């Protein structure tokens, strides 16, 4: 492969997919497909209405890793490869993801997305919400042109996305296990769309029913692993390289994996000392963390506690589950890339 052909692919791919560059023909095919998907994505978001055109294309033009369309493209290559249906499904998966970002940023009052002011900071909450709705409507229309099964997958995925957000918003119900509730939330909010992206690529690539199921399970597990890793990275990331203040979730009172495990240990730890240590640390976490000094002290205490390593172990177990899901696939560059990506999502530093 020439340098000019290799660079565009390798610089755009998320961590873990570097192995694709070792297969010249495959790398070229992936690069071409992703370029076409990007054109389809921006074209599908375009509008003659100036406001709609600007707001709907805003986050897409801000960048992003494009993990979901990449998975759709790759999984199709385990069958007959990329065609117009695969590219359409890939674009729809990214559109659906983008729409959720508009909504999430309003609900979270997030000031920044992808290094730029969040859409609601530019146009206000109402326009941001309606833009997300519009993108979802267009995504559904485009998917309907791919047939009933594709529409059903899109509808089921959208339902899970909404249910995940709803359950996260209201929290666990009385008597419901908080840890199980959290895994359900991230499965719905993150795992569902990654699973759909992997499934649709295999479906339109003409893969067998068994292969489609394997890839759907892979996507679900790798999506959960990604979010669990994010929970730990929120505490351990280097602010100089990540640009984020460690412990943002703690400050905002978000019940992420390390905190949930601590609460479990405080209630039914393996020893009284374990329970006492967890209880003392939760006292710090539940205190006022508005000052940078208090937050830094609490973050340092959580990172030093065994619960941080335990959280990494949980994230790694989901990455292993993702790899186990595709163990029976024949060896190929695509399979190697999927395995490598599962490892990469839990080996990130930010």
PDB file of C-alpha atoms in Angstrom, residues 76-304:
ATOM      1  CA  UNK A  76     -20.369  -7.273   6.309  1.00  0.00           C
ATOM      2  CA  UNK A  77     -16.917  -8.386   5.134  1.00  0.00           C
ATOM      3  CA  UNK A  78     -17.362 -11.647   6.990  1.00  0.00           C
ATOM      4  CA  UNK A  79     -19.941 -12.388   4.320  1.00  0.00           C
ATOM      5  CA  UNK A  80     -20.326 -10.903   0.851  1.00  0.00           C
ATOM      6  CA  UNK A  81     -18.856  -7.527   1.717  1.00  0.00           C
ATOM      7  CA  UNK A  82     -19.972  -3.923   1.381  1.00  0.00           C
ATOM      8  CA  UNK A  83     -22.807  -2.865  -0.882  1.00  0.00           C
ATOM      9  CA  UNK A  84     -25.260   0.016  -0.953  1.00  0.00           C
ATOM     10  CA  UNK A  85     -27.403  -1.547   1.795  1.00  0.00           C
ATOM     11  CA  UNK A  86     -24.423  -1.936   4.111  1.00  0.00           C
ATOM     12  CA  UNK A  87     -23.384   1.670   3.543  1.00  0.00           C
ATOM     13  CA  UNK A  88     -26.934   2.867   4.170  1.00  0.00           C
ATOM     14  CA  UNK A  89     -27.184   0.880   7.405  1.00  0.00           C
ATOM     15  CA  UNK A  90     -23.778   2.187   8.519  1.00  0.00           C
ATOM     16  CA  UNK A  91     -24.859   5.794   7.977  1.00  0.00           C
ATOM     17  CA  UNK A  92     -28.116   5.190   9.850  1.00  0.00           C
ATOM     18  CA  UNK A  93     -26.244   3.760  12.822  1.00  0.00           C
ATOM     19  CA  UNK A  94     -24.130   6.904  13.065  1.00  0.00           C
ATOM     20  CA  UNK A  95     -27.187   9.129  12.614  1.00  0.00           C
ATOM     21  CA  UNK A  96     -28.932   7.342  15.469  1.00  0.00           C
ATOM     22  CA  UNK A  97     -25.864   7.752  17.656  1.00  0.00           C
ATOM     23  CA  UNK A  98     -25.614  11.450  16.796  1.00  0.00           C
ATOM     24  CA  UNK A  99     -29.276  12.027  17.639  1.00  0.00           C
ATOM     25  CA  UNK A 100     -28.777  10.595  21.126  1.00  0.00           C
ATOM     26  CA  UNK A 101     -25.865  12.991  21.679  1.00  0.00           C
ATOM     27  CA  UNK A 102     -28.099  16.009  21.023  1.00  0.00           C
ATOM     28  CA  UNK A 103     -30.575  14.709  23.597  1.00  0.00           C
ATOM     29  CA  UNK A 104     -27.955  13.602  26.150  1.00  0.00           C
ATOM     30  CA  UNK A 105     -26.190  16.954  26.118  1.00  0.00           C
ATOM     31  CA  UNK A 106     -29.432  18.769  26.914  1.00  0.00           C
ATOM     32  CA  UNK A 107     -30.293  16.380  29.739  1.00  0.00           C
ATOM     33  CA  UNK A 108     -26.764  16.561  31.167  1.00  0.00           C
ATOM     34  CA  UNK A 109     -26.346  20.320  30.558  1.00  0.00           C
ATOM     35  CA  UNK A 110     -23.054  19.417  28.889  1.00  0.00           C
ATOM     36  CA  UNK A 111     -21.189  22.540  27.734  1.00  0.00           C
ATOM     37  CA  UNK A 112     -18.904  20.846  25.196  1.00  0.00           C
ATOM     38  CA  UNK A 113     -19.148  17.979  22.726  1.00  0.00           C
ATOM     39  CA  UNK A 114     -16.229  16.875  20.529  1.00  0.00           C
ATOM     40  CA  UNK A 115     -14.207  19.940  21.395  1.00  0.00           C
ATOM     41  CA  UNK A 116     -16.919  22.406  20.365  1.00  0.00           C
ATOM     42  CA  UNK A 117     -19.835  24.024  22.213  1.00  0.00           C
ATOM     43  CA  UNK A 118     -22.703  21.538  22.538  1.00  0.00           C
ATOM     44  CA  UNK A 119     -25.597  22.149  20.162  1.00  0.00           C
ATOM     45  CA  UNK A 120     -27.885  23.432  22.911  1.00  0.00           C
ATOM     46  CA  UNK A 121     -25.264  26.039  23.776  1.00  0.00           C
ATOM     47  CA  UNK A 122     -25.435  27.325  20.210  1.00  0.00           C
ATOM     48  CA  UNK A 123     -29.168  27.128  19.426  1.00  0.00           C
ATOM     49  CA  UNK A 124     -30.855  26.481  22.778  1.00  0.00           C
ATOM     50  CA  UNK A 125     -32.441  23.385  24.286  1.00  0.00           C
ATOM     51  CA  UNK A 126     -35.554  23.298  22.119  1.00  0.00           C
ATOM     52  CA  UNK A 127     -33.688  23.412  18.805  1.00  0.00           C
ATOM     53  CA  UNK A 128     -31.188  20.801  20.022  1.00  0.00           C
ATOM     54  CA  UNK A 129     -33.936  18.407  21.105  1.00  0.00           C
ATOM     55  CA  UNK A 130     -35.911  18.882  17.909  1.00  0.00           C
ATOM     56  CA  UNK A 131     -32.754  18.416  15.834  1.00  0.00           C
ATOM     57  CA  UNK A 132     -32.164  15.094  17.558  1.00  0.00           C
ATOM     58  CA  UNK A 133     -35.774  14.128  16.823  1.00  0.00           C
ATOM     59  CA  UNK A 134     -35.381  15.121  13.179  1.00  0.00           C
ATOM     60  CA  UNK A 135     -32.218  13.054  12.779  1.00  0.00           C
ATOM     61  CA  UNK A 136     -33.956  10.023  14.305  1.00  0.00           C
ATOM     62  CA  UNK A 137     -36.901  10.508  11.937  1.00  0.00           C
ATOM     63  CA  UNK A 138     -34.605  10.610   8.925  1.00  0.00           C
ATOM     64  CA  UNK A 139     -32.673   7.601  10.186  1.00  0.00           C
ATOM     65  CA  UNK A 140     -35.912   5.634  10.524  1.00  0.00           C
ATOM     66  CA  UNK A 141     -37.056   6.611   7.051  1.00  0.00           C
ATOM     67  CA  UNK A 142     -33.752   5.577   5.511  1.00  0.00           C
ATOM     68  CA  UNK A 143     -33.805   2.267   7.358  1.00  0.00           C
ATOM     69  CA  UNK A 144     -37.369   1.552   6.250  1.00  0.00           C
ATOM     70  CA  UNK A 145     -36.108   1.514   2.662  1.00  0.00           C
ATOM     71  CA  UNK A 146     -33.925  -1.470   3.596  1.00  0.00           C
ATOM     72  CA  UNK A 147     -36.867  -3.674   4.495  1.00  0.00           C
ATOM     73  CA  UNK A 148     -38.987  -4.840   7.399  1.00  0.00           C
ATOM     74  CA  UNK A 149     -36.251  -6.648   9.341  1.00  0.00           C
ATOM     75  CA  UNK A 150     -33.971  -3.609   9.219  1.00  0.00           C
ATOM     76  CA  UNK A 151     -36.835  -1.381  10.399  1.00  0.00           C
ATOM     77  CA  UNK A 152     -37.557  -3.761  13.267  1.00  0.00           C
ATOM     78  CA  UNK A 153     -33.900  -3.727  14.336  1.00  0.00           C
ATOM     79  CA  UNK A 154     -33.866   0.074  14.236  1.00  0.00           C
ATOM     80  CA  UNK A 155     -37.117   0.340  16.216  1.00  0.00           C
ATOM     81  CA  UNK A 156     -36.003  -2.185  18.840  1.00  0.00           C
ATOM     82  CA  UNK A 157     -32.682  -0.413  19.228  1.00  0.00           C
ATOM     83  CA  UNK A 158     -34.303   3.000  19.539  1.00  0.00           C
ATOM     84  CA  UNK A 159     -36.672   1.620  22.177  1.00  0.00           C
ATOM     85  CA  UNK A 160     -33.733   0.269  24.184  1.00  0.00           C
ATOM     86  CA  UNK A 161     -31.896   3.589  23.904  1.00  0.00           C
ATOM     87  CA  UNK A 162     -34.895   5.461  25.304  1.00  0.00           C
ATOM     88  CA  UNK A 163     -35.549   2.881  28.022  1.00  0.00           C
ATOM     89  CA  UNK A 164     -31.912   3.015  29.067  1.00  0.00           C
ATOM     90  CA  UNK A 165     -32.038   6.786  29.396  1.00  0.00           C
ATOM     91  CA  UNK A 166     -35.347   6.606  31.250  1.00  0.00           C
ATOM     92  CA  UNK A 167     -34.080   4.011  33.732  1.00  0.00           C
ATOM     93  CA  UNK A 168     -30.890   5.985  34.280  1.00  0.00           C
ATOM     94  CA  UNK A 169     -32.910   9.130  34.939  1.00  0.00           C
ATOM     95  CA  UNK A 170     -35.298   7.602  37.495  1.00  0.00           C
ATOM     96  CA  UNK A 171     -32.721   5.295  39.080  1.00  0.00           C
ATOM     97  CA  UNK A 172     -33.248   1.807  40.530  1.00  0.00           C
ATOM     98  CA  UNK A 173     -36.655   1.117  42.003  1.00  0.00           C
ATOM     99  CA  UNK A 174     -37.194   0.095  45.609  1.00  0.00           C
ATOM    100  CA  UNK A 175     -35.793  -3.379  46.149  1.00  0.00           C
ATOM    101  CA  UNK A 176     -33.972  -3.410  42.794  1.00  0.00           C
ATOM    102  CA  UNK A 177     -30.291  -4.290  42.833  1.00  0.00           C
ATOM    103  CA  UNK A 178     -28.396  -1.100  41.906  1.00  0.00           C
ATOM    104  CA  UNK A 179     -25.556  -2.974  40.196  1.00  0.00           C
ATOM    105  CA  UNK A 180     -27.901  -5.038  38.027  1.00  0.00           C
ATOM    106  CA  UNK A 181     -29.841  -1.862  37.237  1.00  0.00           C
ATOM    107  CA  UNK A 182     -26.672  -0.124  36.101  1.00  0.00           C
ATOM    108  CA  UNK A 183     -25.587  -2.972  33.834  1.00  0.00           C
ATOM    109  CA  UNK A 184     -29.047  -2.930  32.281  1.00  0.00           C
ATOM    110  CA  UNK A 185     -28.820   0.821  31.696  1.00  0.00           C
ATOM    111  CA  UNK A 186     -25.459   0.716  29.938  1.00  0.00           C
ATOM    112  CA  UNK A 187     -26.515  -2.340  27.962  1.00  0.00           C
ATOM    113  CA  UNK A 188     -29.484  -0.368  26.671  1.00  0.00           C
ATOM    114  CA  UNK A 189     -27.749   3.004  26.258  1.00  0.00           C
ATOM    115  CA  UNK A 190     -24.441   1.824  24.799  1.00  0.00           C
ATOM    116  CA  UNK A 191     -24.492  -1.883  24.046  1.00  0.00           C
ATOM    117  CA  UNK A 192     -27.719  -1.877  22.030  1.00  0.00           C
ATOM    118  CA  UNK A 193     -26.526   0.421  19.250  1.00  0.00           C
ATOM    119  CA  UNK A 194     -23.123  -1.235  18.909  1.00  0.00           C
ATOM    120  CA  UNK A 195     -24.922  -4.591  18.765  1.00  0.00           C
ATOM    121  CA  UNK A 196     -27.280  -3.313  16.054  1.00  0.00           C
ATOM    122  CA  UNK A 197     -24.385  -1.940  14.005  1.00  0.00           C
ATOM    123  CA  UNK A 198     -22.591  -5.288  14.103  1.00  0.00           C
ATOM    124  CA  UNK A 199     -25.784  -7.220  13.392  1.00  0.00           C
ATOM    125  CA  UNK A 200     -26.828  -5.118  10.404  1.00  0.00           C
ATOM    126  CA  UNK A 201     -23.461  -5.455   8.701  1.00  0.00           C
ATOM    127  CA  UNK A 202     -23.598  -9.220   9.023  1.00  0.00           C
ATOM    128  CA  UNK A 203     -27.232  -9.284   7.919  1.00  0.00           C
ATOM    129  CA  UNK A 204     -26.710  -7.297   4.730  1.00  0.00           C
ATOM    130  CA  UNK A 205     -23.392  -9.015   4.149  1.00  0.00           C
ATOM    131  CA  UNK A 206     -25.334 -12.244   3.764  1.00  0.00           C
ATOM    132  CA  UNK A 207     -23.815 -14.005   6.782  1.00  0.00           C
ATOM    133  CA  UNK A 208     -25.439 -17.060   8.324  1.00  0.00           C
ATOM    134  CA  UNK A 209     -27.959 -16.692  11.148  1.00  0.00           C
ATOM    135  CA  UNK A 210     -25.394 -18.126  13.561  1.00  0.00           C
ATOM    136  CA  UNK A 211     -22.775 -15.575  12.513  1.00  0.00           C
ATOM    137  CA  UNK A 212     -25.274 -12.713  12.792  1.00  0.00           C
ATOM    138  CA  UNK A 213     -26.093 -13.767  16.356  1.00  0.00           C
ATOM    139  CA  UNK A 214     -22.415 -14.053  17.275  1.00  0.00           C
ATOM    140  CA  UNK A 215     -21.702 -10.552  15.995  1.00  0.00           C
ATOM    141  CA  UNK A 216     -24.738  -9.087  17.699  1.00  0.00           C
ATOM    142  CA  UNK A 217     -23.568 -10.590  21.003  1.00  0.00           C
ATOM    143  CA  UNK A 218     -20.068  -9.279  20.340  1.00  0.00           C
ATOM    144  CA  UNK A 219     -21.369  -5.744  19.799  1.00  0.00           C
ATOM    145  CA  UNK A 220     -23.474  -5.809  22.955  1.00  0.00           C
ATOM    146  CA  UNK A 221     -20.571  -6.988  25.122  1.00  0.00           C
ATOM    147  CA  UNK A 222     -17.944  -4.680  23.637  1.00  0.00           C
ATOM    148  CA  UNK A 223     -20.299  -1.717  24.076  1.00  0.00           C
ATOM    149  CA  UNK A 224     -20.760  -2.532  27.765  1.00  0.00           C
ATOM    150  CA  UNK A 225     -17.000  -3.028  28.182  1.00  0.00           C
ATOM    151  CA  UNK A 226     -16.396   0.403  26.641  1.00  0.00           C
ATOM    152  CA  UNK A 227     -18.735   2.145  29.079  1.00  0.00           C
ATOM    153  CA  UNK A 228     -17.395   0.277  32.111  1.00  0.00           C
ATOM    154  CA  UNK A 229     -13.878   1.313  31.117  1.00  0.00           C
ATOM    155  CA  UNK A 230     -15.089   4.913  30.842  1.00  0.00           C
ATOM    156  CA  UNK A 231     -16.232   4.700  34.479  1.00  0.00           C
ATOM    157  CA  UNK A 232     -12.683   3.939  35.606  1.00  0.00           C
ATOM    158  CA  UNK A 233     -11.035   6.336  33.170  1.00  0.00           C
ATOM    159  CA  UNK A 234     -13.135   9.131  34.697  1.00  0.00           C
ATOM    160  CA  UNK A 235     -11.002   8.605  37.807  1.00  0.00           C
ATOM    161  CA  UNK A 236      -7.632   7.685  36.351  1.00  0.00           C
ATOM    162  CA  UNK A 237      -7.285   9.803  33.188  1.00  0.00           C
ATOM    163  CA  UNK A 238      -4.380  12.212  32.961  1.00  0.00           C
ATOM    164  CA  UNK A 239      -5.980  15.684  32.661  1.00  0.00           C
ATOM    165  CA  UNK A 240      -3.010  16.925  30.624  1.00  0.00           C
ATOM    166  CA  UNK A 241      -3.693  14.433  27.829  1.00  0.00           C
ATOM    167  CA  UNK A 242      -7.438  13.872  28.194  1.00  0.00           C
ATOM    168  CA  UNK A 243      -8.463  17.458  28.832  1.00  0.00           C
ATOM    169  CA  UNK A 244     -10.893  16.208  31.498  1.00  0.00           C
ATOM    170  CA  UNK A 245     -10.973  16.774  35.240  1.00  0.00           C
ATOM    171  CA  UNK A 246     -10.697  13.391  36.984  1.00  0.00           C
ATOM    172  CA  UNK A 247     -13.739  12.559  39.092  1.00  0.00           C
ATOM    173  CA  UNK A 248     -16.362  14.461  37.118  1.00  0.00           C
ATOM    174  CA  UNK A 249     -18.827  11.611  37.658  1.00  0.00           C
ATOM    175  CA  UNK A 250     -18.135  11.664  41.404  1.00  0.00           C
ATOM    176  CA  UNK A 251     -18.738  15.414  41.565  1.00  0.00           C
ATOM    177  CA  UNK A 252     -22.020  15.053  39.686  1.00  0.00           C
ATOM    178  CA  UNK A 253     -23.183  12.173  41.854  1.00  0.00           C
ATOM    179  CA  UNK A 254     -23.282   9.677  38.988  1.00  0.00           C
ATOM    180  CA  UNK A 255     -23.445   6.104  40.264  1.00  0.00           C
ATOM    181  CA  UNK A 256     -20.711   4.472  38.196  1.00  0.00           C
ATOM    182  CA  UNK A 257     -19.101   1.063  38.596  1.00  0.00           C
ATOM    183  CA  UNK A 258     -16.490   1.872  41.304  1.00  0.00           C
ATOM    184  CA  UNK A 259     -19.104   3.580  43.492  1.00  0.00           C
ATOM    185  CA  UNK A 260     -21.608   0.772  43.027  1.00  0.00           C
ATOM    186  CA  UNK A 261     -19.005  -1.809  44.012  1.00  0.00           C
ATOM    187  CA  UNK A 262     -18.106   0.261  47.071  1.00  0.00           C
ATOM    188  CA  UNK A 263     -21.730   0.397  48.148  1.00  0.00           C
ATOM    189  CA  UNK A 264     -21.944  -3.373  47.775  1.00  0.00           C
ATOM    190  CA  UNK A 265     -18.849  -3.807  49.926  1.00  0.00           C
ATOM    191  CA  UNK A 266     -20.145  -1.423  52.583  1.00  0.00           C
ATOM    192  CA  UNK A 267     -23.273  -3.563  52.917  1.00  0.00           C
ATOM    193  CA  UNK A 268     -21.932  -7.087  52.568  1.00  0.00           C
ATOM    194  CA  UNK A 269     -18.138  -7.001  52.279  1.00  0.00           C
ATOM    195  CA  UNK A 270     -16.086 -10.123  52.791  1.00  0.00           C
ATOM    196  CA  UNK A 271     -14.820  -8.808  56.142  1.00  0.00           C
ATOM    197  CA  UNK A 272     -15.582  -6.081  58.651  1.00  0.00           C
ATOM    198  CA  UNK A 273     -12.428  -4.262  57.595  1.00  0.00           C
ATOM    199  CA  UNK A 274     -13.574  -4.292  53.969  1.00  0.00           C
ATOM    200  CA  UNK A 275     -16.928  -2.884  55.027  1.00  0.00           C
ATOM    201  CA  UNK A 276     -15.314  -0.174  57.177  1.00  0.00           C
ATOM    202  CA  UNK A 277     -12.915   0.885  54.418  1.00  0.00           C
ATOM    203  CA  UNK A 278     -15.751   1.095  51.907  1.00  0.00           C
ATOM    204  CA  UNK A 279     -17.963   3.044  54.318  1.00  0.00           C
ATOM    205  CA  UNK A 280     -15.192   5.553  55.059  1.00  0.00           C
ATOM    206  CA  UNK A 281     -14.541   6.107  51.379  1.00  0.00           C
ATOM    207  CA  UNK A 282     -18.246   6.532  50.659  1.00  0.00           C
ATOM    208  CA  UNK A 283     -18.328   9.248  53.312  1.00  0.00           C
ATOM    209  CA  UNK A 284     -15.823  11.190  51.207  1.00  0.00           C
ATOM    210  CA  UNK A 285     -17.707  10.463  47.965  1.00  0.00           C
ATOM    211  CA  UNK A 286     -21.059  11.567  49.399  1.00  0.00           C
ATOM    212  CA  UNK A 287     -19.634  14.795  50.834  1.00  0.00           C
ATOM    213  CA  UNK A 288     -19.477  18.178  49.118  1.00  0.00           C
ATOM    214  CA  UNK A 289     -17.075  17.794  46.178  1.00  0.00           C
ATOM    215  CA  UNK A 290     -17.597  21.242  44.687  1.00  0.00           C
ATOM    216  CA  UNK A 291     -14.060  22.354  45.547  1.00  0.00           C
ATOM    217  CA  UNK A 292     -11.176  21.077  43.422  1.00  0.00           C
ATOM    218  CA  UNK A 293      -9.211  20.140  46.537  1.00  0.00           C
ATOM    219  CA  UNK A 294     -12.004  17.953  47.941  1.00  0.00           C
ATOM    220  CA  UNK A 295     -12.529  16.310  44.575  1.00  0.00           C
ATOM    221  CA  UNK A 296      -8.809  15.608  44.094  1.00  0.00           C
ATOM    222  CA  UNK A 297      -8.557  14.096  47.581  1.00  0.00           C
ATOM    223  CA  UNK A 298     -11.539  11.825  46.972  1.00  0.00           C
ATOM    224  CA  UNK A 299     -10.354  10.750  43.519  1.00  0.00           C
ATOM    225  CA  UNK A 300      -6.944   9.842  44.935  1.00  0.00           C
ATOM    226  CA  UNK A 301      -8.582   7.786  47.686  1.00  0.00           C
ATOM    227  CA  UNK A 302     -10.791   5.869  45.237  1.00  0.00           C
ATOM    228  CA  UNK A 303      -7.896   5.192  42.853  1.00  0.00           C
ATOM    229  CA  UNK A 304      -5.814   3.857  45.730  1.00  0.00           C
TER     230      UNK A 304
END
